mmCIF file of C-alpha atoms in Angstrom:
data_model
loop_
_atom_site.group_PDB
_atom_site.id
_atom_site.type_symbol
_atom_site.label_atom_id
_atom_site.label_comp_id
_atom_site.label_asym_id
_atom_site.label_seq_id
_atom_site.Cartn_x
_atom_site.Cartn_y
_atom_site.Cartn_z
ATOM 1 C CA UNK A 23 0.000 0.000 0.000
ATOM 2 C CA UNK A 24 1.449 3.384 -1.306
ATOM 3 C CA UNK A 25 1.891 6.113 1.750
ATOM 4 C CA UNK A 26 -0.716 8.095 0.585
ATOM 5 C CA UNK A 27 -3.536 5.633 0.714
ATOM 6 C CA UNK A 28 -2.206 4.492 3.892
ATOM 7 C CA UNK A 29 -2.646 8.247 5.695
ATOM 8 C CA UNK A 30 -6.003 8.514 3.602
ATOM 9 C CA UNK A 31 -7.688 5.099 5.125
ATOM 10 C CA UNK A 32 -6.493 6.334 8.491
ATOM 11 C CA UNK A 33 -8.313 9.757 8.107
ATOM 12 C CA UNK A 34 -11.275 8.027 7.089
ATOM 13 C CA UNK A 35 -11.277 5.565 9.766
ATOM 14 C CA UNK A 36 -10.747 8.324 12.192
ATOM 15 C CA UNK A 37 -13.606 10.018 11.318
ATOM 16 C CA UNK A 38 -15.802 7.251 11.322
ATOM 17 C CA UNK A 39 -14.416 6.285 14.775
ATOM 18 C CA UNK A 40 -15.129 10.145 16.354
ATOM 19 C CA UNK A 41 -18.681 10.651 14.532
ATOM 20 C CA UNK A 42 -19.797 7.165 16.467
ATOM 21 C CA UNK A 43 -18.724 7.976 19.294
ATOM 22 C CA UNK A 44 -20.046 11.257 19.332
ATOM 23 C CA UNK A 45 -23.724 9.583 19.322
ATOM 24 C CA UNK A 46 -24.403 8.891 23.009
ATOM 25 C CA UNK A 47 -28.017 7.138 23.308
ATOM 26 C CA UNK A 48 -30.014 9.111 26.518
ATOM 27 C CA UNK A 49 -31.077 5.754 28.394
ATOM 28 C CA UNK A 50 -33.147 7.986 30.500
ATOM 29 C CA UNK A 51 -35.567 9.434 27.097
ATOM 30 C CA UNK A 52 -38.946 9.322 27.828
ATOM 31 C CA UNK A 53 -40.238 6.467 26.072
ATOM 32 C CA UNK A 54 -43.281 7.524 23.646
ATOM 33 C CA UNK A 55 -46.691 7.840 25.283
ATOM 34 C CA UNK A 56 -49.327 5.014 24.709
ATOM 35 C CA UNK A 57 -51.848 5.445 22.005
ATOM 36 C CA UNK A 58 -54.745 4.478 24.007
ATOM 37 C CA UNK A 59 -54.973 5.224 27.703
ATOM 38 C CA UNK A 60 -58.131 5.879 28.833
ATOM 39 C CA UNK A 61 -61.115 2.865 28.738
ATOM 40 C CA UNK A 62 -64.742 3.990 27.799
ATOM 41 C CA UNK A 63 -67.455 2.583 26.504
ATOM 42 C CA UNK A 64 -71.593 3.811 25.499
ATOM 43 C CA UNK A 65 -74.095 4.392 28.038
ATOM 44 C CA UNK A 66 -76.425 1.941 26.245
ATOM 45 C CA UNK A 67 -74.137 -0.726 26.769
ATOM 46 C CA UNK A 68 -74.697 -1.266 30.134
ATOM 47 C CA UNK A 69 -77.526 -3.505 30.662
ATOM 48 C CA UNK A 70 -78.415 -3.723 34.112
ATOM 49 C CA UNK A 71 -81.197 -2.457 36.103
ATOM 50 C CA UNK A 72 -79.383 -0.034 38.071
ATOM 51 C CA UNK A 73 -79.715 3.710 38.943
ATOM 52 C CA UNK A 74 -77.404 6.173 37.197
ATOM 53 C CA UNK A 75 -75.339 6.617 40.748
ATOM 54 C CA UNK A 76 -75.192 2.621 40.736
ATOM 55 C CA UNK A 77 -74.671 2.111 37.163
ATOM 56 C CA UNK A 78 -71.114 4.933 37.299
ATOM 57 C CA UNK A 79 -70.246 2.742 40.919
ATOM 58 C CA UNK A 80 -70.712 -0.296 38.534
ATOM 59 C CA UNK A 81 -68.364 0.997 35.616
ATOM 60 C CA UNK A 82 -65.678 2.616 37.894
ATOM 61 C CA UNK A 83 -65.409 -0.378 40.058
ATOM 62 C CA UNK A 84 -65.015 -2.579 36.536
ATOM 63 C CA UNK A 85 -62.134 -0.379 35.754
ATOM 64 C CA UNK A 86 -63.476 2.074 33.143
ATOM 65 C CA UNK A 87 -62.594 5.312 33.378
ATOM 66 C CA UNK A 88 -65.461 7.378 31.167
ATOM 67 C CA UNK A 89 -68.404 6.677 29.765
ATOM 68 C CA UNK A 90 -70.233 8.203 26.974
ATOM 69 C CA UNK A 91 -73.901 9.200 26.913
ATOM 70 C CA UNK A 92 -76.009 9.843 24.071
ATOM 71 C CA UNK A 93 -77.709 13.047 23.857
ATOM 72 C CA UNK A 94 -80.107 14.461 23.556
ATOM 73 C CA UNK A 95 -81.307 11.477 25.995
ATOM 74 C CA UNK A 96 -83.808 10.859 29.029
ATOM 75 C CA UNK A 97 -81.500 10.750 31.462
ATOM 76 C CA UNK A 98 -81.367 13.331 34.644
ATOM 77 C CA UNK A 99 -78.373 15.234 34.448
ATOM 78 C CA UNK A 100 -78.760 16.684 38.123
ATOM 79 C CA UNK A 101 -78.247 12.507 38.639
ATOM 80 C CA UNK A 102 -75.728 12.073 36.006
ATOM 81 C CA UNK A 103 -73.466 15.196 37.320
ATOM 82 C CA UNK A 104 -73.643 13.809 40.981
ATOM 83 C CA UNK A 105 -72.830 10.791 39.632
ATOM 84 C CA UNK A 106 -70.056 11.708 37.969
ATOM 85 C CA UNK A 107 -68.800 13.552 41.031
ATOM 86 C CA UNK A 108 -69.385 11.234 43.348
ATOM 87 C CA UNK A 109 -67.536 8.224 41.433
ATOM 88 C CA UNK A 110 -64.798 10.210 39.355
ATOM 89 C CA UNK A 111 -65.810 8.215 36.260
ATOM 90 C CA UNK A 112 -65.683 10.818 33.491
ATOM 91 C CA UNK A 113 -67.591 11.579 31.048
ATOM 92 C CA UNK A 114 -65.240 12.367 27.985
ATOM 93 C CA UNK A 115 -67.962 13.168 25.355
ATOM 94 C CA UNK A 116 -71.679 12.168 23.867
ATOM 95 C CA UNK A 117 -73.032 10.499 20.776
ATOM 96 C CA UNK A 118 -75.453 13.095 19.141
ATOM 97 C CA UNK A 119 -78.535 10.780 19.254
ATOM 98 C CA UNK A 120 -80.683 12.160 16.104
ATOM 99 C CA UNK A 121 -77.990 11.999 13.310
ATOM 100 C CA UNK A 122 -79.568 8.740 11.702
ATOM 101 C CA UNK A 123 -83.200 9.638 12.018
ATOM 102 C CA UNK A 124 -82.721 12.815 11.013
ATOM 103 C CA UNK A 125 -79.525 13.239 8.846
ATOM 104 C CA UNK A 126 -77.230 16.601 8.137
ATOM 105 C CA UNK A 127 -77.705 15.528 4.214
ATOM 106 C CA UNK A 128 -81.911 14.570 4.339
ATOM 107 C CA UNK A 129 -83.536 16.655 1.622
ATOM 108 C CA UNK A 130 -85.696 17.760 3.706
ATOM 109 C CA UNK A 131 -84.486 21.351 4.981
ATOM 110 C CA UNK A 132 -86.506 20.948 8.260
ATOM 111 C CA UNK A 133 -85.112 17.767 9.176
ATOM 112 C CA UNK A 134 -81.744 18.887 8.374
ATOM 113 C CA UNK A 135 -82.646 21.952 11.148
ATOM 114 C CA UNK A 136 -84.268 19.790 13.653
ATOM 115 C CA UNK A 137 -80.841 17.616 13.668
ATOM 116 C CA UNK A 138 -78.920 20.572 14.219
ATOM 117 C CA UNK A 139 -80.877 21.893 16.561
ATOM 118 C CA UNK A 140 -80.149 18.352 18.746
ATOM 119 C CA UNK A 141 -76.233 18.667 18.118
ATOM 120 C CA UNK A 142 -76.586 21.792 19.435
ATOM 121 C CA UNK A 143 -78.002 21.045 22.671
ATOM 122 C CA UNK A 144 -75.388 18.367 23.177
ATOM 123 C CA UNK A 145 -72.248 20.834 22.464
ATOM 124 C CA UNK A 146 -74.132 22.317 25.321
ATOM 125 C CA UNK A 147 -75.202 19.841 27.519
ATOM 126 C CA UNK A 148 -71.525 17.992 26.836
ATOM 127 C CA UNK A 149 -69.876 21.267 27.703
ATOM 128 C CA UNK A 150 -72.211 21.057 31.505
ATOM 129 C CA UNK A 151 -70.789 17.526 31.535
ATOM 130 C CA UNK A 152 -66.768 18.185 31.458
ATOM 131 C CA UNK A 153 -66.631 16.001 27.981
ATOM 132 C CA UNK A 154 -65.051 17.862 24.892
ATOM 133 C CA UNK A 155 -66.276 16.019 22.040
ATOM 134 C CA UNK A 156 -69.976 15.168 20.036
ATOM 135 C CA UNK A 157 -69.763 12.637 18.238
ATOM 136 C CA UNK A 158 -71.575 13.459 14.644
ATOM 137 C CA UNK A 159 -72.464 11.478 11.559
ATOM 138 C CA UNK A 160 -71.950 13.981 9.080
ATOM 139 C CA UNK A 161 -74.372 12.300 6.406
ATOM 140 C CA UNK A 162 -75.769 9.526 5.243
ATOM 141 C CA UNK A 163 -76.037 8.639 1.123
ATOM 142 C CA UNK A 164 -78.724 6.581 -0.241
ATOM 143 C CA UNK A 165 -81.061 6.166 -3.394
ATOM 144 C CA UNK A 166 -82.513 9.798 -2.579
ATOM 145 C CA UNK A 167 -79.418 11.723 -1.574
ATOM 146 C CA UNK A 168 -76.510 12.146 -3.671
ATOM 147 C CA UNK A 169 -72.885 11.819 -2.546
ATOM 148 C CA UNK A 170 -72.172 15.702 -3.414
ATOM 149 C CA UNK A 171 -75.935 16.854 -1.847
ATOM 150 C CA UNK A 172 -74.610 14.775 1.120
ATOM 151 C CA UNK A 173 -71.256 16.705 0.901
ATOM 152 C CA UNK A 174 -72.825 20.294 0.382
ATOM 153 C CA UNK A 175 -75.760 19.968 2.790
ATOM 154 C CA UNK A 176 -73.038 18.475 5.940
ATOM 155 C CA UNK A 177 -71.306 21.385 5.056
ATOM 156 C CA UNK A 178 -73.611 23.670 4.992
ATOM 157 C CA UNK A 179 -75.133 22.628 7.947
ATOM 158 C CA UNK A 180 -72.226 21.993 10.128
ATOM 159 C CA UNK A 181 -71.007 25.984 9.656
ATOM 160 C CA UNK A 182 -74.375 26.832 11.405
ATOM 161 C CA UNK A 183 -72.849 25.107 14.684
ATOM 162 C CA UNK A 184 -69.216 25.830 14.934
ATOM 163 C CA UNK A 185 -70.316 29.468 16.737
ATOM 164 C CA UNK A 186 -71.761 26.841 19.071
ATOM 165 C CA UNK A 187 -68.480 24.902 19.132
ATOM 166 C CA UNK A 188 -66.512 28.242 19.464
ATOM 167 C CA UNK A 189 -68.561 29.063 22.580
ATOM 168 C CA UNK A 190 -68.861 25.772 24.377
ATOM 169 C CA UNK A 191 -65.134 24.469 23.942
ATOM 170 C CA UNK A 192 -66.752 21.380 22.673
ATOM 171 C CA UNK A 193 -65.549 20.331 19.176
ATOM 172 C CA UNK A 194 -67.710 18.363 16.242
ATOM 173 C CA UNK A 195 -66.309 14.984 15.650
ATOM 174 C CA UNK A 196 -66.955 13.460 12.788
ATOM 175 C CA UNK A 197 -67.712 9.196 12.787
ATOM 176 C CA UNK A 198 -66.968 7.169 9.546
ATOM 177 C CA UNK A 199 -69.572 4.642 9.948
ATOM 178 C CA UNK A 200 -71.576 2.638 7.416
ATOM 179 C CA UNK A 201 -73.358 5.624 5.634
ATOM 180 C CA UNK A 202 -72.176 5.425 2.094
ATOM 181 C CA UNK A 203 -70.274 8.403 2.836
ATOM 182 C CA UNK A 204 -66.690 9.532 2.972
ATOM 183 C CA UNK A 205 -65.399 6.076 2.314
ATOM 184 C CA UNK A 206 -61.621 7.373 1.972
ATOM 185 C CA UNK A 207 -59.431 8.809 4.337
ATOM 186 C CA UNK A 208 -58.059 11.231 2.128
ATOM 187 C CA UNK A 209 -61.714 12.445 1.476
ATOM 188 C CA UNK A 210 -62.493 12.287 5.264
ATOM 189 C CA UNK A 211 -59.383 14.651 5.714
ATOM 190 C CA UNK A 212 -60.501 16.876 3.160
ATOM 191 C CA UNK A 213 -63.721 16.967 4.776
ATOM 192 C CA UNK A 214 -62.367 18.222 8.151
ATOM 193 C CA UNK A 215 -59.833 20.832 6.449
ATOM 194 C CA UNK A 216 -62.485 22.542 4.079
ATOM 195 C CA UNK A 217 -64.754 24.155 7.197
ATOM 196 C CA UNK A 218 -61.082 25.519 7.974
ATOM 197 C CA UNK A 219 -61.554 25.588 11.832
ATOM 198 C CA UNK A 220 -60.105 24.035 15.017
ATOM 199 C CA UNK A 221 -63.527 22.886 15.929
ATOM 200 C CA UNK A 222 -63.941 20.095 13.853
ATOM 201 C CA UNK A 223 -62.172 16.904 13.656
ATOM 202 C CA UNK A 224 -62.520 13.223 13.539
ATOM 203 C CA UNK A 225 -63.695 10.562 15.712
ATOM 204 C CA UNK A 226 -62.345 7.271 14.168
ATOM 205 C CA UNK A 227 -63.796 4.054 14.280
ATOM 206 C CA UNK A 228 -61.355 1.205 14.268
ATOM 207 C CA UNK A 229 -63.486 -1.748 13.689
ATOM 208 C CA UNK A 230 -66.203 0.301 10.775
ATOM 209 C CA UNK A 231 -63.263 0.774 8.414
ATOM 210 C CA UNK A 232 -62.145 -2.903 7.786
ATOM 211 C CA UNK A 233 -65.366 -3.471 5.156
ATOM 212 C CA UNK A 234 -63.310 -1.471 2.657
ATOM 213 C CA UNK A 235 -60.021 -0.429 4.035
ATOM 214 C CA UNK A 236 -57.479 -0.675 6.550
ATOM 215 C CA UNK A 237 -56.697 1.364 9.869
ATOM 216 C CA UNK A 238 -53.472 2.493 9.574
ATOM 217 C CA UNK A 239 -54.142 4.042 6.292
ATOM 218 C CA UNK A 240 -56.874 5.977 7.736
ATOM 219 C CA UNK A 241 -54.257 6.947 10.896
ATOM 220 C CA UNK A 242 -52.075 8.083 8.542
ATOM 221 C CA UNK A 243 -54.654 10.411 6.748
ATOM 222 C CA UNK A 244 -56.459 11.905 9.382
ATOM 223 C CA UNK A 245 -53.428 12.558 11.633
ATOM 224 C CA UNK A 246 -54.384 15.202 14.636
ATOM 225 C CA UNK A 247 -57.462 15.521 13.347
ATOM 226 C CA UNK A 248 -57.869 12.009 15.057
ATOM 227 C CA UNK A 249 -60.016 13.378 18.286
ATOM 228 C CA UNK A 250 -61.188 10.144 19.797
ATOM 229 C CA UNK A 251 -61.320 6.567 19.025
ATOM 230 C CA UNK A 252 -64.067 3.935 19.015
ATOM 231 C CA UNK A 253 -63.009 0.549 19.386
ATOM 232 C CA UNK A 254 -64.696 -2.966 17.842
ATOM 233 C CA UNK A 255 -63.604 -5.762 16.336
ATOM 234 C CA UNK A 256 -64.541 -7.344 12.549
ATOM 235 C CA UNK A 257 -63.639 -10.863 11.278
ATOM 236 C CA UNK A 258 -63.296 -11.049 7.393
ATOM 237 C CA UNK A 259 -64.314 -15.121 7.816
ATOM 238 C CA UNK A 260 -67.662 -14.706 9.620
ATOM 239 C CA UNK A 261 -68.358 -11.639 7.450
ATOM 240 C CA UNK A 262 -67.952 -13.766 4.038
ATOM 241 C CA UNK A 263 -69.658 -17.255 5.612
ATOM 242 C CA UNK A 264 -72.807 -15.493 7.674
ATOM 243 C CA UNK A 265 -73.225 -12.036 6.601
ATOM 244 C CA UNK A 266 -71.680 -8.758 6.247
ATOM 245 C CA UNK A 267 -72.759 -7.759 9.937
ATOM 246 C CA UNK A 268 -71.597 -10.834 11.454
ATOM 247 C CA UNK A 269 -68.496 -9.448 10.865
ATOM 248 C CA UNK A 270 -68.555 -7.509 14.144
ATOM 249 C CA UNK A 271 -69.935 -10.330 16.024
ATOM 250 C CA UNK A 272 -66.037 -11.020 17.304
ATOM 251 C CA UNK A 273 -64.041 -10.565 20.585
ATOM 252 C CA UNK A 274 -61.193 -7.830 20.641
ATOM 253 C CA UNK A 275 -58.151 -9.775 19.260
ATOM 254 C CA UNK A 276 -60.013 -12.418 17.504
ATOM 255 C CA UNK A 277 -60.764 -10.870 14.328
ATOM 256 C CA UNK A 278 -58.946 -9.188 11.736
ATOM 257 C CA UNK A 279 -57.584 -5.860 13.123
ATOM 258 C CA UNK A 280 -54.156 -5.648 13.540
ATOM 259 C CA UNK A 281 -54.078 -4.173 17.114
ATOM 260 C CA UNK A 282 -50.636 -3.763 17.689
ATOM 261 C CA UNK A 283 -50.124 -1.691 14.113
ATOM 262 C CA UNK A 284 -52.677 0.192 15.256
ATOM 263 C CA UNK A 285 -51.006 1.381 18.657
ATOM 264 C CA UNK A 286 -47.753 2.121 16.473
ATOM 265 C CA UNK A 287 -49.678 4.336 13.922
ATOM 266 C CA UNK A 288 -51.479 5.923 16.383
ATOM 267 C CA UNK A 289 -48.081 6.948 18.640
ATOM 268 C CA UNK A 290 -46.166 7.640 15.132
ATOM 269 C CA UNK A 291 -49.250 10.368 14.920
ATOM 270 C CA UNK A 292 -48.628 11.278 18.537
ATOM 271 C CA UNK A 293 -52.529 10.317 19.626
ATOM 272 C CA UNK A 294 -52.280 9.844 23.474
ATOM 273 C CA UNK A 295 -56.168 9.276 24.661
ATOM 274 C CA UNK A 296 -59.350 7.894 24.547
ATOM 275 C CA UNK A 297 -60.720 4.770 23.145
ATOM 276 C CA UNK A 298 -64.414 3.863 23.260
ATOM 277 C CA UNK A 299 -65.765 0.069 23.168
ATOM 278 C CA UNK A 300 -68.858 -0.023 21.293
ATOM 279 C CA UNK A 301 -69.955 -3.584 21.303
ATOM 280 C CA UNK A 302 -72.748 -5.460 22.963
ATOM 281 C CA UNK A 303 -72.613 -5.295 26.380
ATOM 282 C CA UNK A 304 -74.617 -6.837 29.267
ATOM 283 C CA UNK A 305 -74.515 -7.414 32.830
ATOM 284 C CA UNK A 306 -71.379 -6.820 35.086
ATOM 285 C CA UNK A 307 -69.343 -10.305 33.747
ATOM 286 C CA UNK A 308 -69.889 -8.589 29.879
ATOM 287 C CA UNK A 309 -68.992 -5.784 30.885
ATOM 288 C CA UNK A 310 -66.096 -6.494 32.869
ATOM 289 C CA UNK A 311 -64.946 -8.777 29.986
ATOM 290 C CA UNK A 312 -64.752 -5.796 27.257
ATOM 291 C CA UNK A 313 -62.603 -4.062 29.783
ATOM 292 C CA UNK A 314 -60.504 -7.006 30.294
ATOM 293 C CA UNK A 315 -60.218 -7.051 26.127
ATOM 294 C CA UNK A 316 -59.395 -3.645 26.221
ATOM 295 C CA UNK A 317 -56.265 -4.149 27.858
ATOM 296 C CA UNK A 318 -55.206 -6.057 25.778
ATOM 297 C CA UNK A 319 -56.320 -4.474 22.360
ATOM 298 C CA UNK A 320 -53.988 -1.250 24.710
ATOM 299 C CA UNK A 321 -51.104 -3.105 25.080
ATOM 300 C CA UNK A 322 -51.015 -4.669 21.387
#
């Protein structure tokens, strides 16, 4: 080897050697927050014949830590707020409980006001609550609604409430469910970013989206507009050998989600929060059972 190669190697290897050992790894980093940390599940889910005090004793001593009611609803809230109080289960949001009978997109323009006039009162009554989200189904598309009426009239609609939003501190969130509408997550992005406002965002369903796509390509899309989540399962075998809606007749972890690519998209976004079961429930052994799932579908 000639001199001059020799001295040039050297340098090289020198500077390799002083660039690693430069990089010192901090063993003491903060590892990255868990996707989903907080257990919830639907009011309606709970099936036995208890009083609201009894029924938030019930779900706090299973180990949730919310619930979510739908609303508008029957229920008390002078009971639900003492509840609430008294147990320290929260109450991180409600379901807006007239969306499907009375959709954003119907062509009729006082059933469109009637619907907004219910998501109203929940911003409100949610806001009385502590929760910061209603969960909304922006639409619904069928053989008398278009996919752009259903587009234009959610729109439309939806800018008469964000003064609402802006007031109450309680955003819109937006559910892709079976509704024949917004059946891509770049579309369901778009949605969110044309009202232009922080207000808005998107409550993703886990479970709804594996009819025609798959999770992590929805986590991807939506990104912080992700508010909250709702959890179910969906098995592609029981879908195509007993029906399409059989396909959610699963246990967390025994269907075709992939859980734990899930939790990585979801950190990879930087979502640290809630997560929703909606599945049958029951009496306390169901219930107690989809919280038992849960950990597991939160440690995936």
């Amino acid at each position: 080897m000639l001199r001059r190669d020799f001295l040039k190697n050297t340098a090289v290897a020198t500077s390799a050697m002083a660039v690693a050992s430069s990089f010192v790894p901090d063993l003491h980093a903060a590892p990255a927050p868990a996707a989903m940390v907080k257990k919830s599940l639907k009011w309606g889910m709970v099936k036995e014949d208890l009083s609201i005090m009894d029924k938030f004793k019930l779900l706090k001593d299973l180990g949730y830590d919310g619930v979510e009611l739908d609303c508008p609803d029957v229920l008390d809230m002078k009971e639900v707020l003492a509840a609430r109080d008294k147990t320290g289960l929260e109450l991180p949001g409600t379901v807006n409980s007239m969306h499907w009978k009375l959709p954003l997109s119907d062509p009729d323009p006082k059933k469109r006001e009637e619907c907004v006039k219910s998501i109203e009162k929940a911003l409100r009554d949610t806001k009385q609550y502590g929760g910061t989200t209603v969960l909304v189904v922006p639409g619904v598309v069928n053989a008398n609604v278009t996919y752009a009426e259903a587009y234009e009239r959610s729109q439309k609609e939806i800018r008469k409430l964000l003064p609402v939003a802006e007031q109450t501190g309680v955003k819109i969130a937006f559910e892709n469910v079976w509704n024949q509408f917004l059946l891509s997550p770049l579309e369901a992005a778009r949605f969110v970013d044309d009202f232009k406002h922080p207000m808005v965002g998107w409550y993703f369903d886990v479970g709804n989206v594996l009819r025609y796509s798959w999770p992590v390509s929805w986590i991807q899309a939506l990104d912080k507009r992700i508010l909250k989540l709702d959890l179910k399962e969906f098995s592609f075998k029981k879908q195509n050998e007993q029906g399409l809606w059989k396909g959610f007749d699963v246990e967390f972890m025994e269907g075709d989600c992939n859980w734990s690519e899930v939790n990585k998209a979801l950190q990879k976004i930087g979502y640290s929060g809630w997560a929703s079961a909606e599945v049958p429930g029951g009496d306390r052994k169901r219930l107690l059972t989809i919280r038992e799932k849960m950990d597991e579908v939160f440690k995936a």
